[in-house]
XYZ file of C-alpha atoms in Angstrom:
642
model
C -40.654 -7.108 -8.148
C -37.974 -6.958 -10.970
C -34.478 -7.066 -10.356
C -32.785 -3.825 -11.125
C -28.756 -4.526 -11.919
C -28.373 -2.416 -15.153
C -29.911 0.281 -17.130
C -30.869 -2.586 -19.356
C -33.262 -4.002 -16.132
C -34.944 -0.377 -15.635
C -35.547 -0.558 -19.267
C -37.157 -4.359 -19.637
C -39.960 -2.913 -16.696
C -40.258 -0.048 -19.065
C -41.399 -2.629 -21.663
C -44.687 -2.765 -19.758
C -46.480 0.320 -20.379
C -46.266 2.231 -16.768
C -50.752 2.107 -16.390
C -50.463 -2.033 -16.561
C -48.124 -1.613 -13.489
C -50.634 -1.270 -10.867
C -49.712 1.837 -9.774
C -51.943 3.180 -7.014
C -53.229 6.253 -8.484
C -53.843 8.412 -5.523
C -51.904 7.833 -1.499
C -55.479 6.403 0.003
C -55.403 3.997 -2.396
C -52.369 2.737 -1.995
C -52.690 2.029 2.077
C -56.441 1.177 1.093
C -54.981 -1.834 -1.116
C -51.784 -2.695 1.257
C -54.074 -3.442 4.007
C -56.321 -5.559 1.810
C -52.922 -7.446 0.756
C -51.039 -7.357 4.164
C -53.398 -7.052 7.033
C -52.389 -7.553 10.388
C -48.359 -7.776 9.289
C -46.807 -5.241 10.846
C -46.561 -1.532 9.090
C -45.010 0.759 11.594
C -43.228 0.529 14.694
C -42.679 3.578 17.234
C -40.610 3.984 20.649
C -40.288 7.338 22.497
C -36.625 7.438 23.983
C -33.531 5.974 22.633
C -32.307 4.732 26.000
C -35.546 2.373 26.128
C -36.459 1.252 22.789
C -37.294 -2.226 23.417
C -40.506 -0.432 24.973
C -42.370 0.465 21.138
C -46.235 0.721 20.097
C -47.201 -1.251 17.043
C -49.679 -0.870 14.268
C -50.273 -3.307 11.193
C -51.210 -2.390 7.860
C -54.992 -2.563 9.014
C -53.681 -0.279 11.811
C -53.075 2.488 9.154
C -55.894 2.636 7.180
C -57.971 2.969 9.764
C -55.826 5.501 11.593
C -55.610 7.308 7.879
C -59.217 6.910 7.506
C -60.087 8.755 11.238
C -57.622 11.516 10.782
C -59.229 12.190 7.313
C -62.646 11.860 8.534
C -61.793 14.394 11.965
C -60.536 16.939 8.902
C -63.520 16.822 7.128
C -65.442 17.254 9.789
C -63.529 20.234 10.920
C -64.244 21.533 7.381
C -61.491 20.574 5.453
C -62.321 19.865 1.693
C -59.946 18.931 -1.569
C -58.928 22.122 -1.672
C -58.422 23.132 1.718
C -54.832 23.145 3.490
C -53.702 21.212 6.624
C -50.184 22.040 8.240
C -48.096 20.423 10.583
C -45.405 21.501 11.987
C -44.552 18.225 14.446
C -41.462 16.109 15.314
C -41.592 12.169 14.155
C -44.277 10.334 15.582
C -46.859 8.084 14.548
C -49.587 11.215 14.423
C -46.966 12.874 11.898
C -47.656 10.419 9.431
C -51.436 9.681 10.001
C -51.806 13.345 9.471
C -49.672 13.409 6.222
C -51.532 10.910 4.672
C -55.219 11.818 6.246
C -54.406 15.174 5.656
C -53.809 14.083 1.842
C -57.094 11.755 1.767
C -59.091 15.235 3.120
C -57.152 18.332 1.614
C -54.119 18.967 0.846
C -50.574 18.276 3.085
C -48.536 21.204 4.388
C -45.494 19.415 6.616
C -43.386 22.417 7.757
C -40.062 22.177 9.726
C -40.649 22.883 13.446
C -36.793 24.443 13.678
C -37.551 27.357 11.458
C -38.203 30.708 13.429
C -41.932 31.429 14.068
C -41.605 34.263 11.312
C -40.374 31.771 8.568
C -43.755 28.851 10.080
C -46.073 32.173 9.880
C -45.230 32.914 6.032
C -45.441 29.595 4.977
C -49.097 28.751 6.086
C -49.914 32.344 5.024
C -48.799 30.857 1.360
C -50.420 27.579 1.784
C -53.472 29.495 3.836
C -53.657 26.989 6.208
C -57.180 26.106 7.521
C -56.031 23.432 10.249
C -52.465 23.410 12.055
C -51.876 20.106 14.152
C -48.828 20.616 16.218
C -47.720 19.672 19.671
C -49.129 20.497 23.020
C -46.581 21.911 25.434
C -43.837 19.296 26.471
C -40.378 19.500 28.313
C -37.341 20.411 26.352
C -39.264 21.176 23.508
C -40.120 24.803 22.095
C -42.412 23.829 19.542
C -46.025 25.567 21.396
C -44.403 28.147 21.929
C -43.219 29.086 18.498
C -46.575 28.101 17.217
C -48.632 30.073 19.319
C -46.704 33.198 19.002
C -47.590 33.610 15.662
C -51.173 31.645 15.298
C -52.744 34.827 15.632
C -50.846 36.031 12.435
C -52.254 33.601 9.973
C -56.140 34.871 8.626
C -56.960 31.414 7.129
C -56.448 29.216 10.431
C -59.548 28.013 12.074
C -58.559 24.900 14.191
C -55.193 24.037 16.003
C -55.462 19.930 17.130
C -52.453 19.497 19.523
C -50.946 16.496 20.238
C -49.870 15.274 23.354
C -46.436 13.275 23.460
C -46.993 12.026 27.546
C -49.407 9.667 25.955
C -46.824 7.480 24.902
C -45.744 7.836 28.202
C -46.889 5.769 31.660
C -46.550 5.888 35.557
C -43.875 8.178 36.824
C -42.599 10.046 33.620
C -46.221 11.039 32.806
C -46.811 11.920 36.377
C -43.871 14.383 36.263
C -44.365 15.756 32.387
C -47.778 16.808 33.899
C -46.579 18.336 36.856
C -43.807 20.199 34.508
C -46.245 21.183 32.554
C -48.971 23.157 34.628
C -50.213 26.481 33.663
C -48.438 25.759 30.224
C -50.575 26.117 26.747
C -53.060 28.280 28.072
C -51.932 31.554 25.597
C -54.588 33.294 24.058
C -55.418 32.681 20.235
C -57.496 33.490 17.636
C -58.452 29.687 16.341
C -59.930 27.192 17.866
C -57.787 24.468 20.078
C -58.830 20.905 20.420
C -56.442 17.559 21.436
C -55.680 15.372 18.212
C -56.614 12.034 19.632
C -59.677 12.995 21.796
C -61.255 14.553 18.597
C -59.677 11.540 16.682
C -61.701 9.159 18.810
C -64.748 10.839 17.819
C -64.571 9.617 14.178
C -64.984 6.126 12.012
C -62.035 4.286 11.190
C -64.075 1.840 8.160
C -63.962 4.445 5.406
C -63.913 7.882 4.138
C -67.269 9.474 5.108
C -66.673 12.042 2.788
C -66.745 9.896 -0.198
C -64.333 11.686 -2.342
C -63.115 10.540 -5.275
C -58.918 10.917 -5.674
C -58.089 11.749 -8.856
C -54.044 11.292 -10.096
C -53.517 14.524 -10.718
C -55.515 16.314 -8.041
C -52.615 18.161 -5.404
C -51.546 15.987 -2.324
C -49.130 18.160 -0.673
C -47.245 21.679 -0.588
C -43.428 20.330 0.995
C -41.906 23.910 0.833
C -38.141 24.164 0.081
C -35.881 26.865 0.384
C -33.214 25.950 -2.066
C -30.178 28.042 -1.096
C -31.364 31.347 -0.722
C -34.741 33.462 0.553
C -38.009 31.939 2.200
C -38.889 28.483 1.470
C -41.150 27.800 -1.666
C -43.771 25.733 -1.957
C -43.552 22.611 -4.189
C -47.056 20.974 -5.503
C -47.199 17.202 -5.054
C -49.943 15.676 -6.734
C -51.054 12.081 -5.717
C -49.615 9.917 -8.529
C -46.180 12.208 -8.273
C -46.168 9.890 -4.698
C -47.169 6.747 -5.610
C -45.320 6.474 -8.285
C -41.864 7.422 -7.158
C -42.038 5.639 -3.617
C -43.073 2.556 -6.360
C -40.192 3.251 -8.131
C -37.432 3.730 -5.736
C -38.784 0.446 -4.128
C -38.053 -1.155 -7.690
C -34.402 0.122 -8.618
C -33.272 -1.208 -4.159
C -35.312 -4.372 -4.602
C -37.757 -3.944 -1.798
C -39.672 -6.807 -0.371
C -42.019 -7.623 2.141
C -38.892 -9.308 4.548
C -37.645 -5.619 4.671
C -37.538 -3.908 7.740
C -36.407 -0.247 7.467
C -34.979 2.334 10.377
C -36.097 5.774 9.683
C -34.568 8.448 11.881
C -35.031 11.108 9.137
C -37.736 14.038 9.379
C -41.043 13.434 8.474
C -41.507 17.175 7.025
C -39.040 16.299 4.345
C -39.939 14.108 1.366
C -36.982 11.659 2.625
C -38.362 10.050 5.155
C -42.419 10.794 4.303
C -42.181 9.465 0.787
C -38.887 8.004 0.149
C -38.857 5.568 3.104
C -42.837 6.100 3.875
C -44.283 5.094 0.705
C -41.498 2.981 -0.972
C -41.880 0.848 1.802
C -45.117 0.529 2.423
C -46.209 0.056 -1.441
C -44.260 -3.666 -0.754
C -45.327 -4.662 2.368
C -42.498 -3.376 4.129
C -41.870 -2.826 7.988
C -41.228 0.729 9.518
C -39.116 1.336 12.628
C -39.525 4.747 13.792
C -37.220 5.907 16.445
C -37.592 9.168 18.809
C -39.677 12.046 17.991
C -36.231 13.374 17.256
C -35.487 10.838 14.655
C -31.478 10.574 15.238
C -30.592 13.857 17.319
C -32.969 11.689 19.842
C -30.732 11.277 23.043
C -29.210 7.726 23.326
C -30.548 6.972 19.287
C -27.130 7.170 17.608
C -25.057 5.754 21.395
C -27.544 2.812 20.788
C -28.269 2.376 17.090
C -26.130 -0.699 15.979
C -28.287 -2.077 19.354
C -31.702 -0.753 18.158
C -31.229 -2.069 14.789
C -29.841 -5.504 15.841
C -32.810 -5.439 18.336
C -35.121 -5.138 15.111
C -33.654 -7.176 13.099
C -33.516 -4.129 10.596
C -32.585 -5.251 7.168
C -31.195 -1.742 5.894
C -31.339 2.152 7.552
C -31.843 5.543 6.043
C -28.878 7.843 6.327
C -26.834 11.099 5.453
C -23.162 11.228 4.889
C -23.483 13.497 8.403
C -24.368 9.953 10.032
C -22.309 7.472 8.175
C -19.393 9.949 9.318
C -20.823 10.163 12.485
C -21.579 6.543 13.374
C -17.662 5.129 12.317
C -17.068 6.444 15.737
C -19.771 4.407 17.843
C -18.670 1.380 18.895
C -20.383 -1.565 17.205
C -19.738 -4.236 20.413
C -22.009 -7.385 20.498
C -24.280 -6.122 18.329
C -25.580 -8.283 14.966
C -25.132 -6.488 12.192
C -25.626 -9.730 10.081
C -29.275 -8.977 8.710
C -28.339 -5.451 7.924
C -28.014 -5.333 3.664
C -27.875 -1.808 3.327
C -27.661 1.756 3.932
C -29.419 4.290 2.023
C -27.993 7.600 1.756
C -28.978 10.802 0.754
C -29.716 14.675 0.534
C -25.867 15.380 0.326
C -22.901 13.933 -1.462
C -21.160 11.393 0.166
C -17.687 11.803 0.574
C -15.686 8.931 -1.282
C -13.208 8.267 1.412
C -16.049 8.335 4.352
C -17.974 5.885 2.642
C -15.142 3.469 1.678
C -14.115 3.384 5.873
C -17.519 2.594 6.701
C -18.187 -0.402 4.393
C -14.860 -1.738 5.325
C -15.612 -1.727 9.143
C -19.103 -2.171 9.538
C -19.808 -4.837 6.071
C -22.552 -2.509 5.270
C -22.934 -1.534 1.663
C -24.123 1.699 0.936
C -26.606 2.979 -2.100
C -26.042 6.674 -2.467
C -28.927 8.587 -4.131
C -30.111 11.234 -5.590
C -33.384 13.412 -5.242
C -35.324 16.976 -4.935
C -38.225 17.734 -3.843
C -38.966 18.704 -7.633
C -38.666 14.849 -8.647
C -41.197 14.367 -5.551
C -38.308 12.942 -3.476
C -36.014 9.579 -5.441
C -34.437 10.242 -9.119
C -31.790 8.269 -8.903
C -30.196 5.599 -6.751
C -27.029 2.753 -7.060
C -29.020 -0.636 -7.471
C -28.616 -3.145 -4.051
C -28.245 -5.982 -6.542
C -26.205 -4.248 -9.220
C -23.011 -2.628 -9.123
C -21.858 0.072 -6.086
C -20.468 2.773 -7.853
C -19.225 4.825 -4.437
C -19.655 8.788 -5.210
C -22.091 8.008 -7.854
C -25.760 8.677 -7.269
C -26.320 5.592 -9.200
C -29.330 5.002 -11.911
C -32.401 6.788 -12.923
C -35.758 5.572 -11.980
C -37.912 3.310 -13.957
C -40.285 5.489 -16.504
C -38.053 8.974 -15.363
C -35.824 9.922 -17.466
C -32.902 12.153 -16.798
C -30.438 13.290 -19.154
C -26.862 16.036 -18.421
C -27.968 18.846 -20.992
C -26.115 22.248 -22.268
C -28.502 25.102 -20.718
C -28.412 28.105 -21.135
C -30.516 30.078 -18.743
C -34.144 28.039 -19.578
C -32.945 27.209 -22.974
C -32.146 23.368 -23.901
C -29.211 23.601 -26.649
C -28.201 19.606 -26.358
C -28.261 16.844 -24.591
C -24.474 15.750 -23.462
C -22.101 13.365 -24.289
C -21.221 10.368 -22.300
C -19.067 11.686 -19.179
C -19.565 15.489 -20.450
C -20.323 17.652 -17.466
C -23.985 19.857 -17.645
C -26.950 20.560 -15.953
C -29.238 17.496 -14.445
C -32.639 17.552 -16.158
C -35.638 15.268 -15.427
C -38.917 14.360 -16.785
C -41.440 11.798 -15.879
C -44.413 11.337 -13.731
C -42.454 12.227 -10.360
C -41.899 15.469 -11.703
C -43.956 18.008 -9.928
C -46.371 20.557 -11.465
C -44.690 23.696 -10.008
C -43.981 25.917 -7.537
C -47.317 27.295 -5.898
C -46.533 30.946 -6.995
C -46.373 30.852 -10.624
C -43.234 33.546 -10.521
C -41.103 31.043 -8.915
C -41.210 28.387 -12.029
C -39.135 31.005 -13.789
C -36.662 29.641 -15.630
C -36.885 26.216 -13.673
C -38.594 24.156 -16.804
C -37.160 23.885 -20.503
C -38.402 22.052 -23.517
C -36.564 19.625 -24.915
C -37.555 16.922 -27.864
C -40.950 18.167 -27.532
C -41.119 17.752 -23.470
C -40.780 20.070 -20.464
C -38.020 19.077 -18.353
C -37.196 20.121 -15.007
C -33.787 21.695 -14.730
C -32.370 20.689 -11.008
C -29.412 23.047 -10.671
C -27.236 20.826 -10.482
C -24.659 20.284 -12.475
C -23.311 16.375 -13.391
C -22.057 13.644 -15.581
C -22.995 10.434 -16.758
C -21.104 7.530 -17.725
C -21.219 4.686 -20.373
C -23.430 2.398 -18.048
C -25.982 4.903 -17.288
C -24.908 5.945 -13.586
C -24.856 9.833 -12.620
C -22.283 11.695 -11.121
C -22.415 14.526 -9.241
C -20.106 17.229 -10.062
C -21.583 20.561 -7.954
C -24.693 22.695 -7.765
C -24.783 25.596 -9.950
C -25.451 28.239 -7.160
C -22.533 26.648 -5.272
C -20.009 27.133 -7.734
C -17.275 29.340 -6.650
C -15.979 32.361 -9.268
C -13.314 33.454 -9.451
C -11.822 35.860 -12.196
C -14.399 34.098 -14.656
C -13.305 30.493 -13.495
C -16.004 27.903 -12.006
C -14.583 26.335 -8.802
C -16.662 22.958 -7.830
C -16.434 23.022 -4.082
C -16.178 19.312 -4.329
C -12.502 19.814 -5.754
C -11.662 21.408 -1.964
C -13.883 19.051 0.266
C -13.317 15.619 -0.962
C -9.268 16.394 -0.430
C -10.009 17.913 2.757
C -12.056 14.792 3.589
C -8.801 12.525 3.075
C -7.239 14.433 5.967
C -7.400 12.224 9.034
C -8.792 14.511 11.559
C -11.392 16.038 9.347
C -14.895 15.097 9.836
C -16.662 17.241 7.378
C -15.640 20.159 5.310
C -17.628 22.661 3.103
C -16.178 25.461 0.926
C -17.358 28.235 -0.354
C -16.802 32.036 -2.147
C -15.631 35.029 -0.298
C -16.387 38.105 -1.660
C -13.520 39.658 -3.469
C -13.509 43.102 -5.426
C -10.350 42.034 -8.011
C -11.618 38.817 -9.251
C -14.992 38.338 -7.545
C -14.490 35.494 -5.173
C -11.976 33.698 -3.442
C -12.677 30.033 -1.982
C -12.453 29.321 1.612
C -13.112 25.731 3.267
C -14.779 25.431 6.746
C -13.907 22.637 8.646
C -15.154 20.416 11.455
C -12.797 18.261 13.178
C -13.898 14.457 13.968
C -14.335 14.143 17.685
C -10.365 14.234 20.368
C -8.683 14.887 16.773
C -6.683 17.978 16.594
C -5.338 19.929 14.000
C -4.214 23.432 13.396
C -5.429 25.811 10.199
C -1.741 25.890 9.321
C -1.500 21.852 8.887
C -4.829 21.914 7.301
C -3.590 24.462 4.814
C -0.147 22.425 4.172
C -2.304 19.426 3.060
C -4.558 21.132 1.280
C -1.930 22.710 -0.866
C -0.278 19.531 -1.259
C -3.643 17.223 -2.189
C -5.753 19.774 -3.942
C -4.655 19.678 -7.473
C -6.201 23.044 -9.157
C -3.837 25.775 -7.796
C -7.053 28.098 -8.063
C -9.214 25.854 -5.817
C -7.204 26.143 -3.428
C -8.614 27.582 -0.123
C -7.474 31.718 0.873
C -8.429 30.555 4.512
C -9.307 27.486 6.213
C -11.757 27.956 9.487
C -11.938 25.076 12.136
C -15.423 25.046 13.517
C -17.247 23.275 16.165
C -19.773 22.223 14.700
C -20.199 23.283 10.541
C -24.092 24.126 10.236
C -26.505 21.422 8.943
C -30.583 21.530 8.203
C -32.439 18.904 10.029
C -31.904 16.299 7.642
C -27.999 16.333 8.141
C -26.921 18.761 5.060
C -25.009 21.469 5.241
C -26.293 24.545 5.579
C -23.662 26.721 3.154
C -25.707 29.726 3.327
C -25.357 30.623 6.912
C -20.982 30.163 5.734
C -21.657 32.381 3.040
C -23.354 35.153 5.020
C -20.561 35.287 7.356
C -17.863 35.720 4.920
C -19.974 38.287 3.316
C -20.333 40.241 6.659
C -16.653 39.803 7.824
C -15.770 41.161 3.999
C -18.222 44.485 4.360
C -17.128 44.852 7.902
C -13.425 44.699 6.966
C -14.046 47.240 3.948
C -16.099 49.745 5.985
C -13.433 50.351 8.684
C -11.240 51.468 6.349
C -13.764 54.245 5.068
C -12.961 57.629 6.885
C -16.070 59.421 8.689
C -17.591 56.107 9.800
C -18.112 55.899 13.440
C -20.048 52.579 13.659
C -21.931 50.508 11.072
C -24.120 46.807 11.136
C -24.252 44.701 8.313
C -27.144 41.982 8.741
C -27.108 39.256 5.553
C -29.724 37.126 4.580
C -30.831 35.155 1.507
C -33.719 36.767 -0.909
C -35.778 34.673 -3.145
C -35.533 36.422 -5.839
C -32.208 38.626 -4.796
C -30.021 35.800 -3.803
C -27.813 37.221 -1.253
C -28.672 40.130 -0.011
C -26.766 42.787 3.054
C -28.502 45.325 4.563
C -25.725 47.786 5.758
C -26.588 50.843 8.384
C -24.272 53.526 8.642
C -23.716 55.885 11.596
C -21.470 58.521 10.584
C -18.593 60.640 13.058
C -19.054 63.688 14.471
C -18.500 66.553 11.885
C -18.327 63.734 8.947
C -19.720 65.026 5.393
C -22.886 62.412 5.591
C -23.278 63.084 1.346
C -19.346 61.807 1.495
C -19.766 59.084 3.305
C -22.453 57.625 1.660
C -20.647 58.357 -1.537
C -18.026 55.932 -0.599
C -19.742 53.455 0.856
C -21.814 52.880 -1.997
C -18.282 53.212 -3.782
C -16.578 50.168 -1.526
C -19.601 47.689 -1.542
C -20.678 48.400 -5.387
C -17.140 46.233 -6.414
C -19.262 43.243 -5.612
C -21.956 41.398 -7.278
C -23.872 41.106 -3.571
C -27.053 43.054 -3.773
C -26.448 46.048 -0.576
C -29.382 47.938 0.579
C -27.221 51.146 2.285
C -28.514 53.208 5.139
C -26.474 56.223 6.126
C -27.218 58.211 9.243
């Protein structure tokens, strides 16, 4: 394992061409040779409830393989081939990533977020055309079944649904009354065949892959589908060396040994947690804790967590700035936090101030990173044993480069100069293939000295020693009369403001210079503040006159995806419907209207506005003018008039 300080580290490994590296070329490799090298030391570590997490089930590097070996061998025998595409739509548990990586070692890997709507879980095994779905069997407090089988029926390609059964994990009492909770449940009608994951599981050798297939590098491990901003979530390619090599990589630039033992409370659907903690750990020798099925919105996981990971002697825990904001107000008591190094955070930008509180009180340091599912899942992270450059997303990965570049729509004119602001481009072997539907790798690739570079969307900076700087995402940028607003100029201010736990601005519509900026807030929890103090400070601390906020709304709770980012599009569809809504009353003849927005994959933002008009109204008129009002704005209306 090198150690990673400086750019001028990353670029001594680089010295060693990347094939003398031992890379594993393929993901079955890679647990094939960690349980030849680790054996019975512990791999992964699982408890059920955050209120009892002393009580765990184990499994060793041994453990996996054969566990990745059986659920690989059960696929194939349910007629799963290279080609062929297995699902899962599951909460964290040990099955989740058995079934990742068998899946992987069969077919090819869907994971798909259990909290979208059924409609959303429907269209994306329609584009994967899923052949085997392994999801959950009915369970308390959880809807997953019931999504799933409501729309089972609606996907041609599925042939076998393996359920799992959480009361396995589960003894006595509590299974006694899941059961009796539970009776009559599951029993819906559907199309495919239904069988339980570990009673079929048992049914199959653990010593090898019966099917004998031979990986190859290139050949496609997994679809992770993204959504991006806008529309129905895409599906990104992974092939198998994209995953080897950047959970090897990442595992280079934080120094990761086989004395590390990691807390993941992150989703395993999202390349985060499956590859980023998964495999980076893993390719070392690493240990796994694995808390809840819930990862961190668990009950009693965050109440307990400096308690968990003293009780685990965790060396370091994955985070989001949702949860380093989050846990500076739990209590640390008598817990040890002495063997904790580090925290690793990711999939949104870390407020400055939020992470400067938490080192101070908690001695934790924390490596902010950077990654897409594009780049497989790591591009960038602030070295453990170098330099902490707090709101940086630190250094680029061994072998990947990534370069700030003048684009203009998917043409390269030049690379940047040190600390000049452009787009984030990447190259190297993390980079995936493509989008599964050739349309969507429009404009997402351009060439530059001779190789094809990935173009992120986001926009950044980087400085003399090589660390990158986030500066906004393209689509986020707020407009107004021809000026680019970086919502980062509103929400790091508002983030200095000592009742404000997080804070996320973006455009509202406006027909005279196309959009304004407004902030959404969230207050941290018994603070108070009123809009009207908020607004004081924000004139007074945010220092473009033009960024600052028209309006400032104090939410409950700001909207976040399941990995702790915030959800802006769900903000931005509500000030585009309180705009229309506003615009339309004032349009004479109108007696009621509904505008519905949503996001459109290749639209963007998109309102679908129906018009009822008044008694005796002109209906030609109305429509007229309604097409009139809502064509002064650049969002895409589809107009009914009644």
């Amino acid at each position: 394992m090198a150690e990673v300080r400086t750019v001028a580290d990353i670029e001594a490994i680089e010295a060693v061409p990347l094939m003398e590296q031992g890379v594993p070329e393929n993901t079955y490799e890679l647990f094939s040779q960690c349980a030849e090298k680790f054996g019975d030391k512990e791999a992964l570590v699982f408890f059920l409830q955050g209120t009892d997490y002393q009580n765990a089930v184990r499994f060793s590097y041994r453990d996996l393989l054969a566990k990745v070996n059986q659920t690989a061998n059960m696929l194939n025998g349910l007629g799963v081939g290279p080609t062929d595409t297995v699902s899962y739509i599951l909460p964290n548990l040990p099955q989740t990533y058995f079934t990742l990586y068998g899946g992987e070692a069969a077919g090819i890997a869907n994971p798909i977020n259990p909290l979208l709507e059924p409609h959303v879980l429907a269209e994306i095994m329609n584009a994967a055309k899923t052949k085997v779905l392994v999801t959950l069997a009915p369970f308390p407090k959880s809807d997953v079944w019931e999504k799933v089988a409501s729309i089972v029926n609606d996907v041609p390609t599925l042939e076998t649904i393996l359920r799992i059964d959480i009361g396995g994990y589960l003894s006595g009492v509590k299974k006694l009354v899941v059961n009796l909770i539970r009776l009559g449940k599951g029993r819906e009608p559907v199309r495919a065949k239904v069988l339980d994951f570990d009673k079929t599981l048992a049914q199959y050798p653990t010593g090898q892959l019966t099917s004998n297939r031979k990986i190859q590098p290139d050949d496609v491990a997994a679809y992770f589908h993204t959504g991006g901003t806008t529309g129905t979530p895409k599906l990104a390619l992974h092939t198998h060396f994209n995953q080897t090599f950047d959970g090897w990589a990442a595992g280079e630039v934080i120094d990761l040994g086989t004395s590390d033992i990691s807390y993941l409370g992150l989703p395993l659907f999202h390349n985060y947690g499956a590859i980023a903690i998964g495999l980076a750990n893993w390719t070392v020798g690493a240990n796994i804790i694995m808390g809840t099925p819930q990862g961190y919105r668990g009950e009693g996981v965050v109440d307990n967590l400096w308690k968990i990971l003293d009780h685990y002697n965790c060396t370091s825990f994955s985070s989001v700035p949702t949860l380093i904001s989050t846990m500076l107000n739990v209590p640390i008591g008598d817990a040890d936090l002495s063997k904790l190094k580090y925290s690793t955070s990711g999939a949104a930008p870390l407020p400055v101030e939020t992470a400067n509180q938490f080192t101070e009180r908690t001695g934790i340091e924390l490596l902010e990173g950077y990654g897409l599912t594009e780049s497989t899942s790591v591009a960038s992270v602030n070295p453990k044993l170098g330099e902490k450059r707090i709101g940086s997303v630190g250094l680029r990965l061994p072998y990947q480069e990534m370069r700030t570049a003048i684009v203009n729509g998917d043409q390269f004119e030049r690379f940047c100069e040190v600390d000049e602001v452009g787009a984030i481009i990447i190259n190297g072997p993390n980079v995936f293939p493509g989008y599964k539907e050739a349309f969507q790798n429009d404009g997402l690739f351009v060439e530059a000295e001779g190789k094809k570079w990935v173009n992120t969307g986001d926009l950044g900076r980087m400085d003399a020693e090589g660390y990158f700087w986030l500066t906004g995402r393209k689509k986020e940028l707020i407009i107004r009369g021809g000026h680019n607003i970086d919502p980062k100029q509103i929400e790091e201010p508002m983030h200095e403001h000592p009742a404000v736990a997080l804070a996320a601005a973006v455009g509202r519509p406006d027909a005279r210079v196309g959009e304004l900026p407004v902030v959404y807030v969230e207050l941290k929890p018994d603070a108070s503040a009123t809009t009207d103090e908020l607004m004081t400070f924000a004139q007074e601390h945010i220092g473009e006159r033009a960024a600052v906020p028209k309006e400032i709304i104090i939410l409950d709770e700001i909207p976040q995806t399941a990995v702790g980012k915030i959800f802006k599009p769900t903000l931005t569809f509500e000030q585009v419907t309180q705009v229309f809504n506003e615009d339309l009353a004032k349009v004479d003849g109108i007696a009621n209207c509904h505008v519905d927005v949503h996001g459109d994959k290749r639209l963007g933002t998109v309102a679908n506005v129906s018009v009822n008009c008044g008694s005796g109204a002109d209906k030609t008129a109305v429509e007229a003018k309604v097409k009139e009002v809502l064509g002064r704005y650049s969002v895409h209306s589809n107009i009914e008039v009644n």
